[in-house]
Amino acid sequence: MKYLTREWYYGNKDICLDLEVDSNAEQLSEEYYKELYNAKLNAFLEEEKEVSEMDYEPETWEDIQIMDEEGNIISAREVMSEEEFEALRQELLENEQNQEDTENEPYDEEASTNNFLEIHQNEIEDLKTNLPKEILDEVADIRVLALGIATEKVKDLVDKYSKECEMMFEKPFNEYNKHWYSIADKVPTHIKENYNFHDCQILKISKGGNDIVFELDNSGGFTNINKIIYKDAEILENNFTEGCYWVYDEMYLCDKGYEFHIAVDGENGYDYITLQASDVIFE
């Protein structure tokens, strides 16, 4: 991968805080923290109780929203043929039926209380890891920040840092898209229309003569294709682990035809598979 690299992936900071401003966050106060914690806990328990009592209303899936490689939410109809869309819709309807047949778990206040505490503790650790020292030094009580409350100064600092992280995350996508548009006219339609395997699971990679075959579980992706045949192919870098997921991909032109870079996420974390081929066939 030239753009969506390991360094980019592991360097991402996921800062998604919807903070409210409260002057009580200016100083450490055990009394304020406990009061805030209990208020947030009670709201969480009420929501959990409502969900457990909710009547299930199946979705008809007349439209299906998906995320493109740039992280934008788009309609699946924009990138799928009518046959592909209908197949995906039928799959989702089957899942809906299975969901409808499953009874809601009864409300368990003790389990939900423990779950809230675990979420809260994880949020505290994430903030300690993801926020820079300059911001953490301005925080009187990291527990209060984890509950969504901050001073106006801290909120401004976090919002600014969050936007910077978002821009850093999107920058490689934008740069790769410029590359893609520079070569798109030279890529055959059958590749452009079908090479979309985000969230598919790679079950097996095998060699068949001069070809390399990927077998997929496409149930988590947005394609009906479950086999990719790279013609006259050669693997340059192989970090495949059984059951890893196809996360991102890049494509380049080369003397052999095409060079495919595939980012996978599996038991060894974020890694790459790189290969060259003269063409690609889909089944």
mmCIF file of C-alpha atoms in Angstrom, residues 60-159:
data_model
loop_
_atom_site.group_PDB
_atom_site.id
_atom_site.type_symbol
_atom_site.label_atom_id
_atom_site.label_comp_id
_atom_site.label_asym_id
_atom_site.label_seq_id
_atom_site.Cartn_x
_atom_site.Cartn_y
_atom_site.Cartn_z
ATOM 1 C CA THR A 60 -38.164 -3.134 3.799
ATOM 2 C CA TRP A 61 -34.734 -2.138 2.424
ATOM 3 C CA GLU A 62 -36.111 -0.219 -0.548
ATOM 4 C CA ASP A 63 -32.920 1.796 -0.287
ATOM 5 C CA ILE A 64 -29.640 0.603 1.210
ATOM 6 C CA GLN A 65 -27.002 3.002 2.482
ATOM 7 C CA ILE A 66 -23.350 1.952 2.309
ATOM 8 C CA MET A 67 -19.988 3.597 2.918
ATOM 9 C CA ASP A 68 -17.684 4.167 -0.040
ATOM 10 C CA GLU A 69 -13.894 3.996 0.152
ATOM 11 C CA GLU A 70 -13.722 7.683 1.067
ATOM 12 C CA GLY A 71 -15.955 7.174 4.063
ATOM 13 C CA ASN A 72 -18.994 8.834 2.454
ATOM 14 C CA ILE A 73 -22.484 7.383 2.921
ATOM 15 C CA ILE A 74 -24.054 6.670 -0.471
ATOM 16 C CA SER A 75 -26.925 4.646 -1.876
ATOM 17 C CA ALA A 76 -25.961 1.113 -2.886
ATOM 18 C CA ARG A 77 -27.812 1.701 -6.169
ATOM 19 C CA GLU A 78 -25.051 4.138 -7.166
ATOM 20 C CA VAL A 79 -22.426 1.382 -7.341
ATOM 21 C CA MET A 80 -24.450 -1.792 -7.907
ATOM 22 C CA SER A 81 -26.383 -3.181 -10.818
ATOM 23 C CA GLU A 82 -30.098 -3.804 -10.288
ATOM 24 C CA GLU A 83 -29.426 -7.545 -9.976
ATOM 25 C CA GLU A 84 -26.696 -7.014 -7.383
ATOM 26 C CA PHE A 85 -28.874 -4.606 -5.429
ATOM 27 C CA GLU A 86 -31.829 -6.995 -5.388
ATOM 28 C CA ALA A 87 -29.630 -9.893 -4.259
ATOM 29 C CA LEU A 88 -28.293 -7.781 -1.397
ATOM 30 C CA ARG A 89 -31.813 -6.658 -0.523
ATOM 31 C CA GLN A 90 -33.043 -10.256 -0.366
ATOM 32 C CA GLU A 91 -30.119 -11.176 1.876
ATOM 33 C CA LEU A 92 -30.959 -8.320 4.240
ATOM 34 C CA LEU A 93 -34.635 -9.284 4.232
ATOM 35 C CA GLU A 94 -33.657 -12.814 5.261
ATOM 36 C CA ASN A 95 -31.585 -11.357 8.078
ATOM 37 C CA GLU A 96 -34.601 -9.243 9.054
ATOM 38 C CA GLN A 97 -36.718 -12.383 9.254
ATOM 39 C CA ASN A 98 -34.155 -14.087 11.454
ATOM 40 C CA GLN A 99 -34.050 -10.999 13.666
ATOM 41 C CA GLU A 100 -37.836 -10.912 13.868
ATOM 42 C CA ASP A 101 -37.835 -14.535 15.025
ATOM 43 C CA THR A 102 -35.394 -13.706 17.822
ATOM 44 C CA GLU A 103 -36.933 -12.460 21.051
ATOM 45 C CA ASN A 104 -35.471 -9.417 22.790
ATOM 46 C CA GLU A 105 -33.354 -10.267 25.780
ATOM 47 C CA PRO A 106 -35.112 -9.333 29.019
ATOM 48 C CA TYR A 107 -33.936 -6.200 30.761
ATOM 49 C CA ASP A 108 -31.195 -6.947 33.306
ATOM 50 C CA GLU A 109 -30.378 -3.889 35.401
ATOM 51 C CA GLU A 110 -27.311 -5.388 37.061
ATOM 52 C CA ALA A 111 -25.783 -6.527 33.751
ATOM 53 C CA SER A 112 -26.524 -3.149 32.139
ATOM 54 C CA THR A 113 -24.992 -1.319 35.113
ATOM 55 C CA ASN A 114 -21.805 -3.376 34.797
ATOM 56 C CA ASN A 115 -21.786 -2.806 31.044
ATOM 57 C CA PHE A 116 -22.019 0.959 31.521
ATOM 58 C CA LEU A 117 -19.085 0.895 33.955
ATOM 59 C CA GLU A 118 -16.985 -1.102 31.486
ATOM 60 C CA ILE A 119 -17.818 1.315 28.652
ATOM 61 C CA HIS A 120 -16.924 4.257 30.886
ATOM 62 C CA GLN A 121 -13.577 2.757 31.911
ATOM 63 C CA ASN A 122 -12.700 1.958 28.302
ATOM 64 C CA GLU A 123 -13.565 5.513 27.278
ATOM 65 C CA ILE A 124 -11.215 6.866 29.965
ATOM 66 C CA GLU A 125 -8.349 4.694 28.690
ATOM 67 C CA ASP A 126 -9.061 5.684 25.066
ATOM 68 C CA LEU A 127 -8.905 9.375 25.969
ATOM 69 C CA LYS A 128 -5.618 8.898 27.798
ATOM 70 C CA THR A 129 -4.224 7.154 24.711
ATOM 71 C CA ASN A 130 -5.663 9.338 21.951
ATOM 72 C CA LEU A 131 -5.587 12.870 23.311
ATOM 73 C CA PRO A 132 -2.279 14.776 23.263
ATOM 74 C CA LYS A 133 -0.639 15.789 26.532
ATOM 75 C CA GLU A 134 -1.379 19.481 25.884
ATOM 76 C CA ILE A 135 -5.102 18.767 26.074
ATOM 77 C CA LEU A 136 -4.924 16.248 28.911
ATOM 78 C CA ASP A 137 -3.028 18.801 31.002
ATOM 79 C CA GLU A 138 -6.064 21.097 30.753
ATOM 80 C CA VAL A 139 -8.473 18.415 32.007
ATOM 81 C CA ALA A 140 -9.216 18.481 35.740
ATOM 82 C CA ASP A 141 -10.909 15.058 35.798
ATOM 83 C CA ILE A 142 -10.554 12.656 32.888
ATOM 84 C CA ARG A 143 -13.571 10.722 34.200
ATOM 85 C CA VAL A 144 -15.804 13.749 33.717
ATOM 86 C CA LEU A 145 -14.486 14.258 30.195
ATOM 87 C CA ALA A 146 -15.246 10.590 29.455
ATOM 88 C CA LEU A 147 -18.851 11.302 30.472
ATOM 89 C CA GLY A 148 -19.065 14.057 27.865
ATOM 90 C CA ILE A 149 -18.535 17.154 30.010
ATOM 91 C CA ALA A 150 -15.735 19.706 29.585
ATOM 92 C CA THR A 151 -14.808 23.299 30.111
ATOM 93 C CA GLU A 152 -15.236 25.607 27.143
ATOM 94 C CA LYS A 153 -11.460 25.709 26.633
ATOM 95 C CA VAL A 154 -11.110 21.919 26.620
ATOM 96 C CA LYS A 155 -14.097 21.546 24.299
ATOM 97 C CA ASP A 156 -12.536 23.987 21.823
ATOM 98 C CA LEU A 157 -9.188 22.159 22.000
ATOM 99 C CA VAL A 158 -10.805 18.747 21.519
ATOM 100 C CA ASP A 159 -12.992 19.938 18.630
#
